[in-house]
Amino acid sequence: MMMNSERLANVALAGLSLAPLVVNVDPNLNVVLTACLTVYVGCYRSVKPTPPSETMSNEHALRFPLVGSAMLLSLFLLFKFLSKDLVNAVLTCYFFVLGIAAFSATLLPAIKRFLPEKWNEDLIIWHFPYFRSLEVEFTRSQIVAAIPGTLFCVWYAKQKHWLANNVLGLAFSIQGIEMLSLGSFKTGAILLAGLFVYDIFWVFFTPVMVSVAKSFDAPIKLLFPTADLKRPFSMLGLGDIVIPGIFVALALRFDVSRGKEPQYFKSAFLGYAVGVVSTIIVMNWFQAAQPALLYIVPAVIGCLAVHCIWNGDVKPLLEFDESKTQSTEEVAAKESKKVE
């Protein structure tokens, strides 16, 4: 059932991405559906036998808005004092490499089904010339997946078409939600609260966020074609998808860890959808850029909190810690090996 719903969401997301090429799609509807489908796909891909590889701590969550602010301000100054074309050329090279990795990893599960099992499992270890201590591990399946990934990124680098930008942006978003873990809901609340303030400050009190978003010619935002010649595209930053998305994904893995139907995932996902819709409504009402996390964060945390309090599951939810779950699984595996 989980696999079927994920496949349907993948098909719907692909169709929605291509639709503006042949028909007029309302950009507001496109933003809402694309954001929600991306979060949905990323959340279900994050459900694995072991938790996601990168787990965030409370300290990392506290520092994240500060690090993000430093990077945002640095980019603003680069665009202000250096040639915009030069900065974007460097960024294109950087995102070209990242794009191959993200796009290939996103395609890999679909490609693996058609390849020999040996290609999926046997690791190839390649050592860097002159730096033998540095090595890269990969499988033949990953090499196969990298071929369309490389060709697609070449097209993006040459054309900078909005569709290429969006596909890479969706790949980054899905991989971010799939690979990152907040560890616990406490860490998630700290991160979302910090970025809630971060988003409000940089959008409402400075021109920095909007200026960087308009100048930054790289797939860090999704572009939705409009019929307005003065404003040909509506934009949605990847952070407005990935940051709340990893919190919603944690709710899904919490449900799975208890062996129950995804009830808290549904409430967190509903909160995300309500937050995105609220952002669009306010943005159109005031005809001005809005910090999406201002509406998404309270909606996601609020819906999950109300549902949790209603069911009397506050303590289990607050005590849930994926890092402990992971260590318990590793200990169990080691003990079973000893017995053998």
mmCIF file of C-alpha atoms in Angstrom:
data_model
loop_
_atom_site.group_PDB
_atom_site.id
_atom_site.type_symbol
_atom_site.label_atom_id
_atom_site.label_comp_id
_atom_site.label_asym_id
_atom_site.label_seq_id
_atom_site.Cartn_x
_atom_site.Cartn_y
_atom_site.Cartn_z
ATOM 1 C CA MET A 1 0.000 0.000 0.000
ATOM 2 C CA MET A 2 2.828 2.380 0.953
ATOM 3 C CA MET A 3 4.716 1.579 -2.277
ATOM 4 C CA ASN A 4 1.599 2.067 -4.429
ATOM 5 C CA SER A 5 0.818 5.482 -2.945
ATOM 6 C CA GLU A 6 4.438 6.570 -3.401
ATOM 7 C CA ARG A 7 4.416 5.469 -7.050
ATOM 8 C CA LEU A 8 1.174 7.336 -7.686
ATOM 9 C CA ALA A 9 2.671 10.455 -6.103
ATOM 10 C CA ASN A 10 5.796 10.074 -8.287
ATOM 11 C CA VAL A 11 3.673 9.835 -11.437
ATOM 12 C CA ALA A 12 1.528 12.798 -10.373
ATOM 13 C CA LEU A 13 4.632 14.884 -9.597
ATOM 14 C CA ALA A 14 6.193 14.057 -12.978
ATOM 15 C CA GLY A 15 2.962 14.889 -14.788
ATOM 16 C CA LEU A 16 2.534 18.155 -12.908
ATOM 17 C CA SER A 17 6.124 19.192 -13.706
ATOM 18 C CA LEU A 18 5.608 18.603 -17.434
ATOM 19 C CA ALA A 19 2.052 19.966 -17.652
ATOM 20 C CA PRO A 20 2.963 23.688 -18.110
ATOM 21 C CA LEU A 21 4.744 22.744 -21.349
ATOM 22 C CA VAL A 22 1.431 21.825 -23.000
ATOM 23 C CA VAL A 23 -1.370 23.484 -20.997
ATOM 24 C CA ASN A 24 -1.841 26.571 -18.857
ATOM 25 C CA VAL A 25 -1.585 25.546 -15.210
ATOM 26 C CA ASP A 26 -2.569 28.015 -12.509
ATOM 27 C CA PRO A 27 0.763 28.825 -10.798
ATOM 28 C CA ASN A 28 -0.841 29.002 -7.345
ATOM 29 C CA LEU A 29 -2.316 25.521 -7.715
ATOM 30 C CA ASN A 30 0.970 24.321 -9.179
ATOM 31 C CA VAL A 31 2.935 25.597 -6.168
ATOM 32 C CA VAL A 32 0.629 23.887 -3.661
ATOM 33 C CA LEU A 33 0.428 20.533 -5.449
ATOM 34 C CA THR A 34 4.132 20.376 -6.330
ATOM 35 C CA ALA A 35 5.247 21.224 -2.794
ATOM 36 C CA CYS A 36 2.852 18.708 -1.197
ATOM 37 C CA LEU A 37 3.669 15.895 -3.630
ATOM 38 C CA THR A 38 7.416 16.438 -3.174
ATOM 39 C CA VAL A 39 7.088 16.229 0.609
ATOM 40 C CA TYR A 40 4.899 13.130 0.287
ATOM 41 C CA VAL A 41 7.398 11.327 -1.969
ATOM 42 C CA GLY A 42 10.398 12.327 0.163
ATOM 43 C CA CYS A 43 8.688 11.182 3.370
ATOM 44 C CA TYR A 44 7.869 7.710 2.069
ATOM 45 C CA ARG A 45 11.354 7.300 0.603
ATOM 46 C CA SER A 46 12.781 8.079 4.050
ATOM 47 C CA VAL A 47 11.114 4.988 5.550
ATOM 48 C CA LYS A 48 13.902 2.383 5.563
ATOM 49 C CA PRO A 49 15.081 -0.485 7.825
ATOM 50 C CA THR A 50 17.620 1.938 9.321
ATOM 51 C CA PRO A 51 17.024 5.658 9.995
ATOM 52 C CA PRO A 52 18.381 8.272 7.526
ATOM 53 C CA SER A 53 22.164 8.530 7.482
ATOM 54 C CA GLU A 54 22.473 12.154 8.631
ATOM 55 C CA THR A 55 20.954 12.916 12.049
ATOM 56 C CA MET A 56 20.757 16.444 13.467
ATOM 57 C CA SER A 57 21.456 17.225 17.117
ATOM 58 C CA ASN A 58 19.965 20.002 19.267
ATOM 59 C CA GLU A 59 23.222 21.965 18.925
ATOM 60 C CA HIS A 60 23.118 21.698 15.136
ATOM 61 C CA ALA A 61 19.474 22.796 15.135
ATOM 62 C CA LEU A 62 20.308 25.857 17.239
ATOM 63 C CA ARG A 63 23.226 26.833 14.995
ATOM 64 C CA PHE A 64 21.463 26.179 11.704
ATOM 65 C CA PRO A 65 19.647 29.575 11.431
ATOM 66 C CA LEU A 66 22.911 31.381 12.254
ATOM 67 C CA VAL A 67 24.877 29.439 9.647
ATOM 68 C CA GLY A 68 22.063 29.979 7.142
ATOM 69 C CA SER A 69 22.070 33.705 7.855
ATOM 70 C CA ALA A 70 25.843 33.907 7.328
ATOM 71 C CA MET A 71 25.581 32.086 3.991
ATOM 72 C CA LEU A 72 22.643 34.208 2.847
ATOM 73 C CA LEU A 73 24.415 37.454 3.711
ATOM 74 C CA SER A 74 27.614 36.230 2.009
ATOM 75 C CA LEU A 75 25.702 35.514 -1.200
ATOM 76 C CA PHE A 76 24.023 38.925 -1.031
ATOM 77 C CA LEU A 77 27.429 40.633 -0.763
ATOM 78 C CA LEU A 78 28.891 38.512 -3.567
ATOM 79 C CA PHE A 79 26.077 39.515 -5.914
ATOM 80 C CA LYS A 80 26.410 43.147 -4.835
ATOM 81 C CA PHE A 81 30.183 43.545 -5.295
ATOM 82 C CA LEU A 82 31.034 40.963 -7.969
ATOM 83 C CA SER A 83 29.710 40.301 -11.442
ATOM 84 C CA LYS A 84 26.397 38.430 -11.248
ATOM 85 C CA ASP A 85 27.396 36.367 -14.306
ATOM 86 C CA LEU A 86 30.674 35.327 -12.684
ATOM 87 C CA VAL A 87 29.024 34.269 -9.427
ATOM 88 C CA ASN A 88 26.337 32.328 -11.265
ATOM 89 C CA ALA A 89 28.940 30.637 -13.489
ATOM 90 C CA VAL A 90 30.744 29.322 -10.397
ATOM 91 C CA LEU A 91 27.434 28.260 -8.844
ATOM 92 C CA THR A 92 26.448 26.472 -12.063
ATOM 93 C CA CYS A 93 29.634 24.366 -11.908
ATOM 94 C CA TYR A 94 28.967 23.552 -8.258
ATOM 95 C CA PHE A 95 25.333 22.593 -8.812
ATOM 96 C CA PHE A 96 26.256 20.661 -11.968
ATOM 97 C CA VAL A 97 28.184 18.153 -9.824
ATOM 98 C CA LEU A 98 25.582 18.144 -7.039
ATOM 99 C CA GLY A 99 22.810 17.770 -9.609
ATOM 100 C CA ILE A 100 24.339 14.621 -11.096
ATOM 101 C CA ALA A 101 24.555 13.055 -7.637
ATOM 102 C CA ALA A 102 21.022 14.060 -6.577
ATOM 103 C CA PHE A 103 19.305 13.240 -9.878
ATOM 104 C CA SER A 104 21.080 9.876 -10.140
ATOM 105 C CA ALA A 105 20.193 8.964 -6.539
ATOM 106 C CA THR A 106 16.563 9.875 -7.175
ATOM 107 C CA LEU A 107 16.402 7.655 -10.278
ATOM 108 C CA LEU A 108 18.374 4.786 -8.732
ATOM 109 C CA PRO A 109 15.481 2.871 -7.044
ATOM 110 C CA ALA A 110 13.574 2.732 -10.351
ATOM 111 C CA ILE A 111 16.650 1.755 -12.377
ATOM 112 C CA LYS A 112 17.777 -0.972 -9.941
ATOM 113 C CA ARG A 113 14.652 -3.022 -10.630
ATOM 114 C CA PHE A 114 15.792 -3.648 -14.227
ATOM 115 C CA LEU A 115 19.427 -4.490 -13.484
ATOM 116 C CA PRO A 116 21.085 -7.734 -12.278
ATOM 117 C CA GLU A 117 21.178 -8.138 -8.502
ATOM 118 C CA LYS A 118 24.968 -8.331 -8.631
ATOM 119 C CA TRP A 119 25.117 -4.837 -10.142
ATOM 120 C CA ASN A 120 23.121 -3.481 -7.196
ATOM 121 C CA GLU A 121 25.156 -5.133 -4.442
ATOM 122 C CA ASP A 122 28.808 -5.466 -5.498
ATOM 123 C CA LEU A 123 30.823 -2.432 -4.419
ATOM 124 C CA ILE A 124 33.569 -0.968 -6.588
ATOM 125 C CA ILE A 125 36.244 0.958 -4.666
ATOM 126 C CA TRP A 126 38.127 3.621 -6.618
ATOM 127 C CA HIS A 127 41.200 5.392 -5.179
ATOM 128 C CA PHE A 128 42.109 8.937 -6.202
ATOM 129 C CA PRO A 129 45.407 9.211 -8.114
ATOM 130 C CA TYR A 130 48.239 10.606 -5.973
ATOM 131 C CA PHE A 131 45.873 10.592 -2.953
ATOM 132 C CA ARG A 132 45.513 6.864 -2.340
ATOM 133 C CA SER A 133 43.974 7.421 1.095
ATOM 134 C CA LEU A 134 40.939 9.027 -0.582
ATOM 135 C CA GLU A 135 38.485 6.537 -2.016
ATOM 136 C CA VAL A 136 34.978 6.414 -3.466
ATOM 137 C CA GLU A 137 32.616 3.448 -3.225
ATOM 138 C CA PHE A 138 29.920 2.855 -5.833
ATOM 139 C CA THR A 139 28.017 0.105 -7.630
ATOM 140 C CA ARG A 140 27.460 -0.569 -11.315
ATOM 141 C CA SER A 141 23.823 0.452 -10.835
ATOM 142 C CA GLN A 142 24.942 3.877 -9.627
ATOM 143 C CA ILE A 143 27.115 4.257 -12.738
ATOM 144 C CA VAL A 144 24.123 3.440 -14.950
ATOM 145 C CA ALA A 145 21.955 5.958 -13.042
ATOM 146 C CA ALA A 146 24.674 8.596 -13.421
ATOM 147 C CA ILE A 147 24.425 8.484 -17.238
ATOM 148 C CA PRO A 148 20.961 10.108 -17.534
ATOM 149 C CA GLY A 149 21.877 12.300 -14.551
ATOM 150 C CA THR A 150 24.928 13.664 -16.366
ATOM 151 C CA LEU A 151 23.075 14.190 -19.647
ATOM 152 C CA PHE A 152 20.281 16.029 -17.858
ATOM 153 C CA CYS A 153 22.713 18.313 -16.005
ATOM 154 C CA VAL A 154 24.477 19.131 -19.276
ATOM 155 C CA TRP A 155 21.115 20.250 -20.666
ATOM 156 C CA TYR A 156 20.495 22.335 -17.538
ATOM 157 C CA ALA A 157 23.927 24.012 -17.724
ATOM 158 C CA LYS A 158 23.469 24.869 -21.417
ATOM 159 C CA GLN A 159 19.838 25.956 -21.513
ATOM 160 C CA LYS A 160 18.930 26.925 -17.927
ATOM 161 C CA HIS A 161 15.365 25.982 -18.844
ATOM 162 C CA TRP A 162 12.840 26.305 -16.018
ATOM 163 C CA LEU A 163 11.914 22.608 -16.370
ATOM 164 C CA ALA A 164 15.542 21.514 -15.924
ATOM 165 C CA ASN A 165 15.800 23.838 -12.922
ATOM 166 C CA ASN A 166 12.650 22.344 -11.392
ATOM 167 C CA VAL A 167 13.621 18.712 -11.954
ATOM 168 C CA LEU A 168 16.977 19.256 -10.247
ATOM 169 C CA GLY A 169 15.272 21.234 -7.485
ATOM 170 C CA LEU A 170 12.805 18.387 -6.914
ATOM 171 C CA ALA A 171 15.681 15.879 -6.851
ATOM 172 C CA PHE A 172 17.499 17.976 -4.222
ATOM 173 C CA SER A 173 14.304 18.256 -2.165
ATOM 174 C CA ILE A 174 13.452 14.557 -2.290
ATOM 175 C CA GLN A 175 17.012 13.543 -1.449
ATOM 176 C CA GLY A 176 17.133 16.069 1.407
ATOM 177 C CA ILE A 177 13.942 14.752 3.004
ATOM 178 C CA GLU A 178 15.008 11.141 2.400
ATOM 179 C CA MET A 179 18.559 11.435 3.763
ATOM 180 C CA LEU A 180 18.230 13.907 6.641
ATOM 181 C CA SER A 181 16.860 13.070 10.079
ATOM 182 C CA LEU A 182 15.978 15.412 12.912
ATOM 183 C CA GLY A 183 16.488 12.553 15.362
ATOM 184 C CA SER A 184 13.704 13.665 17.677
ATOM 185 C CA PHE A 185 10.670 15.941 17.692
ATOM 186 C CA LYS A 186 12.403 18.195 20.249
ATOM 187 C CA THR A 187 15.247 18.836 17.792
ATOM 188 C CA GLY A 188 12.675 19.375 15.054
ATOM 189 C CA ALA A 189 10.802 21.957 17.116
ATOM 190 C CA ILE A 190 14.062 23.821 17.856
ATOM 191 C CA LEU A 191 15.025 23.871 14.168
ATOM 192 C CA LEU A 192 11.614 24.966 12.900
ATOM 193 C CA ALA A 193 11.308 27.661 15.576
ATOM 194 C CA GLY A 194 14.747 29.057 14.680
ATOM 195 C CA LEU A 195 14.023 29.073 10.949
ATOM 196 C CA PHE A 196 10.599 30.588 11.611
ATOM 197 C CA VAL A 197 12.370 33.655 13.036
ATOM 198 C CA TYR A 198 15.094 33.491 10.343
ATOM 199 C CA ASP A 199 12.576 33.560 7.482
ATOM 200 C CA ILE A 200 10.559 36.432 8.958
ATOM 201 C CA PHE A 201 13.637 38.566 9.632
ATOM 202 C CA TRP A 202 15.310 38.182 6.224
ATOM 203 C CA VAL A 203 12.101 38.649 4.207
ATOM 204 C CA PHE A 204 10.249 41.367 6.137
ATOM 205 C CA PHE A 205 13.088 43.405 7.645
ATOM 206 C CA THR A 206 15.770 43.292 4.935
ATOM 207 C CA PRO A 207 15.885 43.077 1.115
ATOM 208 C CA VAL A 208 18.463 40.283 1.339
ATOM 209 C CA MET A 209 16.318 37.156 0.892
ATOM 210 C CA VAL A 210 14.286 38.431 -2.057
ATOM 211 C CA SER A 211 17.370 39.936 -3.726
ATOM 212 C CA VAL A 212 19.364 36.683 -3.494
ATOM 213 C CA ALA A 213 16.393 34.604 -4.681
ATOM 214 C CA LYS A 214 16.035 36.764 -7.791
ATOM 215 C CA SER A 215 19.788 36.905 -8.527
ATOM 216 C CA PHE A 216 20.650 33.281 -7.744
ATOM 217 C CA ASP A 217 20.505 31.401 -11.066
ATOM 218 C CA ALA A 218 20.675 27.866 -9.661
ATOM 219 C CA PRO A 219 18.169 25.152 -8.692
ATOM 220 C CA ILE A 220 17.642 26.333 -5.112
ATOM 221 C CA LYS A 221 14.085 27.370 -5.969
ATOM 222 C CA LEU A 222 11.235 26.016 -8.073
ATOM 223 C CA LEU A 223 9.920 28.143 -10.927
ATOM 224 C CA PHE A 224 6.252 28.081 -11.948
ATOM 225 C CA PRO A 225 5.352 29.756 -15.285
ATOM 226 C CA THR A 226 2.691 32.481 -15.134
ATOM 227 C CA ALA A 227 0.778 34.430 -17.772
ATOM 228 C CA ASP A 228 2.141 37.734 -16.402
ATOM 229 C CA LEU A 229 4.894 39.107 -18.678
ATOM 230 C CA LYS A 230 6.167 41.397 -15.907
ATOM 231 C CA ARG A 231 6.460 38.447 -13.500
ATOM 232 C CA PRO A 232 6.919 35.368 -15.729
ATOM 233 C CA PHE A 233 7.529 32.966 -12.839
ATOM 234 C CA SER A 234 6.273 32.342 -9.319
ATOM 235 C CA MET A 235 8.994 30.985 -7.012
ATOM 236 C CA LEU A 236 9.170 28.625 -4.061
ATOM 237 C CA GLY A 237 12.458 28.096 -2.210
ATOM 238 C CA LEU A 238 13.623 24.526 -1.621
ATOM 239 C CA GLY A 239 14.015 25.312 2.074
ATOM 240 C CA ASP A 240 10.241 25.743 2.303
ATOM 241 C CA ILE A 241 9.929 22.131 1.136
ATOM 242 C CA VAL A 242 12.897 20.363 2.746
ATOM 243 C CA ILE A 243 12.887 21.899 6.246
ATOM 244 C CA PRO A 244 9.223 21.195 7.060
ATOM 245 C CA GLY A 245 9.485 18.003 4.990
ATOM 246 C CA ILE A 246 12.063 16.377 7.276
ATOM 247 C CA PHE A 247 9.763 17.112 10.240
ATOM 248 C CA VAL A 248 6.779 15.528 8.460
ATOM 249 C CA ALA A 249 8.989 12.551 7.501
ATOM 250 C CA LEU A 250 9.926 12.103 11.168
ATOM 251 C CA ALA A 251 6.215 11.866 12.005
ATOM 252 C CA LEU A 252 5.805 9.118 9.399
ATOM 253 C CA ARG A 253 8.773 7.134 10.750
ATOM 254 C CA PHE A 254 7.367 7.572 14.278
ATOM 255 C CA ASP A 255 4.120 5.973 13.100
ATOM 256 C CA VAL A 256 6.019 3.155 11.385
ATOM 257 C CA SER A 257 8.167 2.508 14.492
ATOM 258 C CA ARG A 258 4.971 1.902 16.478
ATOM 259 C CA GLY A 259 3.605 -0.470 13.849
ATOM 260 C CA LYS A 260 0.520 1.676 13.325
ATOM 261 C CA GLU A 261 -1.209 3.371 10.443
ATOM 262 C CA PRO A 262 0.379 6.755 9.552
ATOM 263 C CA GLN A 263 -1.955 8.864 11.716
ATOM 264 C CA TYR A 264 0.525 11.510 12.892
ATOM 265 C CA PHE A 265 2.031 11.711 9.424
ATOM 266 C CA LYS A 266 -1.432 12.605 8.134
ATOM 267 C CA SER A 267 -1.865 15.425 10.649
ATOM 268 C CA ALA A 268 1.653 16.821 10.026
ATOM 269 C CA PHE A 269 1.164 16.552 6.255
ATOM 270 C CA LEU A 270 -2.222 18.261 6.528
ATOM 271 C CA GLY A 271 -0.525 21.052 8.483
ATOM 272 C CA TYR A 272 2.063 21.442 5.714
ATOM 273 C CA ALA A 273 -0.643 21.672 3.043
ATOM 274 C CA VAL A 274 -2.566 24.258 5.103
ATOM 275 C CA GLY A 275 0.640 26.268 5.592
ATOM 276 C CA VAL A 276 1.454 26.349 1.867
ATOM 277 C CA VAL A 277 -2.118 27.329 0.943
ATOM 278 C CA SER A 278 -2.058 30.079 3.586
ATOM 279 C CA THR A 279 1.205 31.422 2.139
ATOM 280 C CA ILE A 280 -0.311 31.616 -1.350
ATOM 281 C CA ILE A 281 -3.485 33.334 -0.099
ATOM 282 C CA VAL A 282 -1.569 35.995 1.877
ATOM 283 C CA MET A 283 0.942 36.518 -0.943
ATOM 284 C CA ASN A 284 -1.832 37.182 -3.457
ATOM 285 C CA TRP A 285 -3.745 39.348 -1.007
ATOM 286 C CA PHE A 286 -0.808 41.671 -0.324
ATOM 287 C CA GLN A 287 0.909 41.182 -3.714
ATOM 288 C CA ALA A 288 4.265 40.817 -1.951
ATOM 289 C CA ALA A 289 6.784 38.069 -1.198
ATOM 290 C CA GLN A 290 6.002 36.127 1.956
ATOM 291 C CA PRO A 291 8.205 34.052 4.307
ATOM 292 C CA ALA A 292 6.530 30.687 3.752
ATOM 293 C CA LEU A 293 7.811 29.251 7.049
ATOM 294 C CA LEU A 294 5.802 31.950 8.874
ATOM 295 C CA TYR A 295 2.676 29.991 7.916
ATOM 296 C CA ILE A 296 4.028 26.459 7.451
ATOM 297 C CA VAL A 297 5.808 26.052 10.810
ATOM 298 C CA PRO A 298 2.816 26.899 13.082
ATOM 299 C CA ALA A 299 0.496 24.820 10.873
ATOM 300 C CA VAL A 300 2.711 21.693 10.894
ATOM 301 C CA ILE A 301 3.583 21.827 14.606
ATOM 302 C CA GLY A 302 0.048 22.939 15.563
ATOM 303 C CA CYS A 303 -1.771 20.145 13.691
ATOM 304 C CA LEU A 304 0.616 17.500 15.025
ATOM 305 C CA ALA A 305 0.409 18.853 18.594
ATOM 306 C CA VAL A 306 -3.398 19.009 18.637
ATOM 307 C CA HIS A 307 -3.678 15.463 17.268
ATOM 308 C CA CYS A 308 -1.074 14.172 19.713
ATOM 309 C CA ILE A 309 -2.721 15.818 22.743
ATOM 310 C CA TRP A 310 -6.137 14.568 21.626
ATOM 311 C CA ASN A 311 -4.838 10.973 21.494
ATOM 312 C CA GLY A 312 -2.834 11.281 24.719
ATOM 313 C CA ASP A 313 0.442 10.389 22.980
ATOM 314 C CA VAL A 314 2.494 13.404 24.057
ATOM 315 C CA LYS A 315 5.011 11.416 26.125
ATOM 316 C CA PRO A 316 5.793 8.715 23.481
ATOM 317 C CA LEU A 317 6.171 11.383 20.816
ATOM 318 C CA LEU A 318 8.535 13.524 22.897
ATOM 319 C CA GLU A 319 10.579 10.483 23.942
ATOM 320 C CA PHE A 320 10.984 9.196 20.387
ATOM 321 C CA ASP A 321 14.670 9.332 19.358
ATOM 322 C CA GLU A 322 15.874 7.802 16.098
ATOM 323 C CA SER A 323 19.528 7.813 17.123
ATOM 324 C CA LYS A 324 18.683 5.509 20.047
ATOM 325 C CA THR A 325 16.568 3.334 17.768
ATOM 326 C CA GLN A 326 19.485 3.025 15.395
ATOM 327 C CA SER A 327 21.975 2.143 18.112
ATOM 328 C CA THR A 328 19.584 -0.471 19.505
ATOM 329 C CA GLU A 329 19.338 -2.110 16.081
ATOM 330 C CA GLU A 330 23.117 -2.125 15.697
ATOM 331 C CA VAL A 331 23.562 -3.708 19.137
ATOM 332 C CA ALA A 332 20.995 -6.378 18.301
ATOM 333 C CA ALA A 333 22.787 -7.146 15.036
ATOM 334 C CA LYS A 334 26.122 -7.493 16.833
ATOM 335 C CA GLU A 335 24.592 -9.756 19.477
ATOM 336 C CA SER A 336 23.097 -12.020 16.821
ATOM 337 C CA LYS A 337 26.511 -12.320 15.158
ATOM 338 C CA LYS A 338 28.065 -13.310 18.473
ATOM 339 C CA VAL A 339 25.461 -16.031 18.943
ATOM 340 C CA GLU A 340 26.216 -17.407 15.488
#
